[in-house]
């Protein structure tokens, strides 16, 4: 069957376009994502809690930033371009816990507020970041503690 005539394919394309249009309408376009990622990771690199974690794992910052831009475009625009697996990378970091994710979100939210195109952009991107942090923290807790770690990120801050 021709993909253009497949209703599921058409629906997926329409949903992707709608998500991108909504993000753009809020001010979350490709240029904003690129700028945000650069500013955010500059804060992370200089942070006393998070900086050392990244410094020990990231040797090529331009490559890492490009990967993070791809990740955020995929998440915020449903672009489908990011092909990585963030969970195993985070699970592999010994000692990564709530305090690290709380600090990550604090820096993330500060970066959002620093150059806020719209309140809608801050809410959209901030809520997405919190869901990602919650998911990663829960995955780490499940890996370490089994089902008892089931909703580890419930206490993380909201934007």
mmCIF file of C-alpha atoms in Angstrom:
data_model
loop_
_atom_site.group_PDB
_atom_site.id
_atom_site.type_symbol
_atom_site.label_atom_id
_atom_site.label_comp_id
_atom_site.label_asym_id
_atom_site.label_seq_id
_atom_site.Cartn_x
_atom_site.Cartn_y
_atom_site.Cartn_z
ATOM 1 C CA UNK A 1 0.000 0.000 0.000
ATOM 2 C CA UNK A 2 1.169 3.478 -0.835
ATOM 3 C CA UNK A 3 2.024 5.226 2.483
ATOM 4 C CA UNK A 4 0.228 8.365 1.275
ATOM 5 C CA UNK A 5 -3.030 6.385 1.146
ATOM 6 C CA UNK A 6 -2.547 4.628 4.492
ATOM 7 C CA UNK A 7 -4.836 6.353 7.029
ATOM 8 C CA UNK A 8 -2.485 5.521 9.926
ATOM 9 C CA UNK A 9 0.473 7.050 8.108
ATOM 10 C CA UNK A 10 -1.560 10.125 7.213
ATOM 11 C CA UNK A 11 -2.763 10.457 10.818
ATOM 12 C CA UNK A 12 0.831 10.223 12.108
ATOM 13 C CA UNK A 13 1.994 12.903 9.683
ATOM 14 C CA UNK A 14 -0.906 15.168 10.626
ATOM 15 C CA UNK A 15 -0.264 14.643 14.351
ATOM 16 C CA UNK A 16 3.430 15.434 13.869
ATOM 17 C CA UNK A 17 2.610 18.594 11.918
ATOM 18 C CA UNK A 18 0.061 19.684 14.552
ATOM 19 C CA UNK A 19 2.566 19.208 17.385
ATOM 20 C CA UNK A 20 5.208 21.205 15.523
ATOM 21 C CA UNK A 21 2.703 23.965 14.691
ATOM 22 C CA UNK A 22 1.579 24.226 18.321
ATOM 23 C CA UNK A 23 5.186 24.429 19.497
ATOM 24 C CA UNK A 24 5.998 27.085 16.895
ATOM 25 C CA UNK A 25 2.900 29.081 17.872
ATOM 26 C CA UNK A 26 4.216 29.137 21.465
ATOM 27 C CA UNK A 27 7.637 30.334 20.268
ATOM 28 C CA UNK A 28 9.355 26.953 20.428
ATOM 29 C CA UNK A 29 10.933 26.771 17.003
ATOM 30 C CA UNK A 30 14.244 25.238 15.908
ATOM 31 C CA UNK A 31 16.211 28.430 16.645
ATOM 32 C CA UNK A 32 14.756 28.639 20.159
ATOM 33 C CA UNK A 33 15.597 24.991 20.855
ATOM 34 C CA UNK A 34 19.183 25.474 19.625
ATOM 35 C CA UNK A 35 19.662 28.588 21.750
ATOM 36 C CA UNK A 36 18.036 26.998 24.776
ATOM 37 C CA UNK A 37 20.209 23.872 24.613
ATOM 38 C CA UNK A 38 23.395 25.956 24.314
ATOM 39 C CA UNK A 39 22.453 28.213 27.268
ATOM 40 C CA UNK A 40 21.217 25.354 29.445
ATOM 41 C CA UNK A 41 24.269 23.162 29.010
ATOM 42 C CA UNK A 42 26.568 26.138 29.656
ATOM 43 C CA UNK A 43 24.886 26.356 33.089
ATOM 44 C CA UNK A 44 25.119 22.593 33.589
ATOM 45 C CA UNK A 45 28.824 22.524 32.761
ATOM 46 C CA UNK A 46 29.521 25.194 35.368
ATOM 47 C CA UNK A 47 27.309 23.670 38.050
ATOM 48 C CA UNK A 48 29.124 22.190 41.056
ATOM 49 C CA UNK A 49 26.714 19.241 41.347
ATOM 50 C CA UNK A 50 26.067 18.409 37.679
ATOM 51 C CA UNK A 51 29.198 19.712 35.954
ATOM 52 C CA UNK A 52 31.501 16.918 37.156
ATOM 53 C CA UNK A 53 29.046 14.219 36.048
ATOM 54 C CA UNK A 54 28.969 15.617 32.519
ATOM 55 C CA UNK A 55 32.705 16.391 32.463
ATOM 56 C CA UNK A 56 33.504 12.742 33.180
ATOM 57 C CA UNK A 57 31.253 11.482 30.379
ATOM 58 C CA UNK A 58 31.216 14.090 27.607
ATOM 59 C CA UNK A 59 34.465 14.507 25.687
ATOM 60 C CA UNK A 60 33.052 16.191 22.572
ATOM 61 C CA UNK A 61 30.729 18.999 23.624
ATOM 62 C CA UNK A 62 29.744 20.158 20.121
ATOM 63 C CA UNK A 63 28.668 16.588 19.312
ATOM 64 C CA UNK A 64 26.768 16.292 22.614
ATOM 65 C CA UNK A 65 25.000 19.620 22.062
ATOM 66 C CA UNK A 66 24.000 18.581 18.526
ATOM 67 C CA UNK A 67 22.610 15.324 19.960
ATOM 68 C CA UNK A 68 20.662 17.244 22.635
ATOM 69 C CA UNK A 69 19.244 19.639 20.039
ATOM 70 C CA UNK A 70 18.122 16.636 18.006
ATOM 71 C CA UNK A 71 16.606 15.088 21.148
ATOM 72 C CA UNK A 72 14.636 18.227 22.048
ATOM 73 C CA UNK A 73 13.433 18.753 18.471
ATOM 74 C CA UNK A 74 12.245 15.141 18.482
ATOM 75 C CA UNK A 75 10.460 15.577 21.801
ATOM 76 C CA UNK A 76 8.997 19.050 21.238
ATOM 77 C CA UNK A 77 8.270 18.816 17.502
ATOM 78 C CA UNK A 78 7.838 15.063 17.179
ATOM 79 C CA UNK A 79 10.476 15.212 14.444
ATOM 80 C CA UNK A 80 11.566 11.594 14.882
ATOM 81 C CA UNK A 81 15.210 12.450 14.246
ATOM 82 C CA UNK A 82 16.680 11.400 17.615
ATOM 83 C CA UNK A 83 17.636 7.732 17.695
ATOM 84 C CA UNK A 84 19.421 7.484 21.045
ATOM 85 C CA UNK A 85 18.581 5.547 24.195
ATOM 86 C CA UNK A 86 18.882 7.900 27.189
ATOM 87 C CA UNK A 87 17.689 5.448 29.861
ATOM 88 C CA UNK A 88 20.706 3.075 29.820
ATOM 89 C CA UNK A 89 23.088 6.053 29.891
ATOM 90 C CA UNK A 90 21.408 7.452 32.994
ATOM 91 C CA UNK A 91 21.040 4.079 34.718
ATOM 92 C CA UNK A 92 24.809 3.575 34.311
ATOM 93 C CA UNK A 93 25.634 6.653 36.420
ATOM 94 C CA UNK A 94 26.250 5.442 39.975
ATOM 95 C CA UNK A 95 24.691 7.630 42.643
ATOM 96 C CA UNK A 96 22.392 9.547 40.294
ATOM 97 C CA UNK A 97 19.387 10.438 42.437
ATOM 98 C CA UNK A 98 16.516 12.837 43.139
ATOM 99 C CA UNK A 99 18.850 15.681 44.111
ATOM 100 C CA UNK A 100 20.595 15.539 40.730
ATOM 101 C CA UNK A 101 17.310 15.618 38.814
ATOM 102 C CA UNK A 102 15.966 18.390 41.033
ATOM 103 C CA UNK A 103 19.075 20.455 40.311
ATOM 104 C CA UNK A 104 18.802 19.659 36.584
ATOM 105 C CA UNK A 105 15.190 20.882 36.586
ATOM 106 C CA UNK A 106 16.062 23.994 38.601
ATOM 107 C CA UNK A 107 18.675 24.965 35.995
ATOM 108 C CA UNK A 108 16.323 23.990 33.189
ATOM 109 C CA UNK A 109 13.484 26.150 34.531
ATOM 110 C CA UNK A 110 15.862 29.079 35.141
ATOM 111 C CA UNK A 111 17.035 28.840 31.530
ATOM 112 C CA UNK A 112 13.428 28.766 30.319
ATOM 113 C CA UNK A 113 12.565 31.893 32.317
ATOM 114 C CA UNK A 114 15.755 33.684 31.252
ATOM 115 C CA UNK A 115 14.741 33.931 27.590
ATOM 116 C CA UNK A 116 11.045 33.175 27.625
ATOM 117 C CA UNK A 117 9.378 33.725 24.251
ATOM 118 C CA UNK A 118 5.945 33.105 25.839
ATOM 119 C CA UNK A 119 4.540 31.699 29.074
ATOM 120 C CA UNK A 120 3.074 28.910 26.939
ATOM 121 C CA UNK A 121 6.598 27.990 25.770
ATOM 122 C CA UNK A 122 7.864 27.823 29.343
ATOM 123 C CA UNK A 123 4.940 25.674 30.436
ATOM 124 C CA UNK A 124 5.144 23.357 27.401
ATOM 125 C CA UNK A 125 8.898 22.805 27.521
ATOM 126 C CA UNK A 126 9.077 22.787 31.330
ATOM 127 C CA UNK A 127 6.321 20.192 31.689
ATOM 128 C CA UNK A 128 8.021 18.021 29.081
ATOM 129 C CA UNK A 129 11.353 18.273 30.898
ATOM 130 C CA UNK A 130 9.727 17.338 34.197
ATOM 131 C CA UNK A 131 8.075 14.291 32.606
ATOM 132 C CA UNK A 132 11.420 13.220 31.164
ATOM 133 C CA UNK A 133 13.183 13.677 34.523
ATOM 134 C CA UNK A 134 10.407 11.731 36.262
ATOM 135 C CA UNK A 135 10.662 8.937 33.705
ATOM 136 C CA UNK A 136 14.449 8.695 33.967
ATOM 137 C CA UNK A 137 14.410 8.795 37.763
ATOM 138 C CA UNK A 138 11.689 6.145 37.858
ATOM 139 C CA UNK A 139 13.625 3.953 35.409
ATOM 140 C CA UNK A 140 16.760 4.268 37.525
ATOM 141 C CA UNK A 141 14.819 3.416 40.704
ATOM 142 C CA UNK A 142 13.169 0.412 39.045
ATOM 143 C CA UNK A 143 16.562 -0.794 37.846
ATOM 144 C CA UNK A 144 18.084 -0.425 41.312
ATOM 145 C CA UNK A 145 15.145 -1.363 43.557
ATOM 146 C CA UNK A 146 12.602 -3.207 41.437
ATOM 147 C CA UNK A 147 8.929 -2.339 41.627
ATOM 148 C CA UNK A 148 9.411 -0.441 44.919
ATOM 149 C CA UNK A 149 10.974 2.389 42.911
ATOM 150 C CA UNK A 150 7.771 2.644 40.874
ATOM 151 C CA UNK A 151 7.158 6.395 40.933
ATOM 152 C CA UNK A 152 10.441 7.793 42.140
ATOM 153 C CA UNK A 153 10.059 11.239 40.568
ATOM 154 C CA UNK A 154 6.776 12.263 42.183
ATOM 155 C CA UNK A 155 8.514 14.872 44.378
ATOM 156 C CA UNK A 156 10.381 16.610 41.540
ATOM 157 C CA UNK A 157 9.556 20.318 41.151
ATOM 158 C CA UNK A 158 7.158 21.596 38.511
ATOM 159 C CA UNK A 159 7.780 24.622 36.306
#
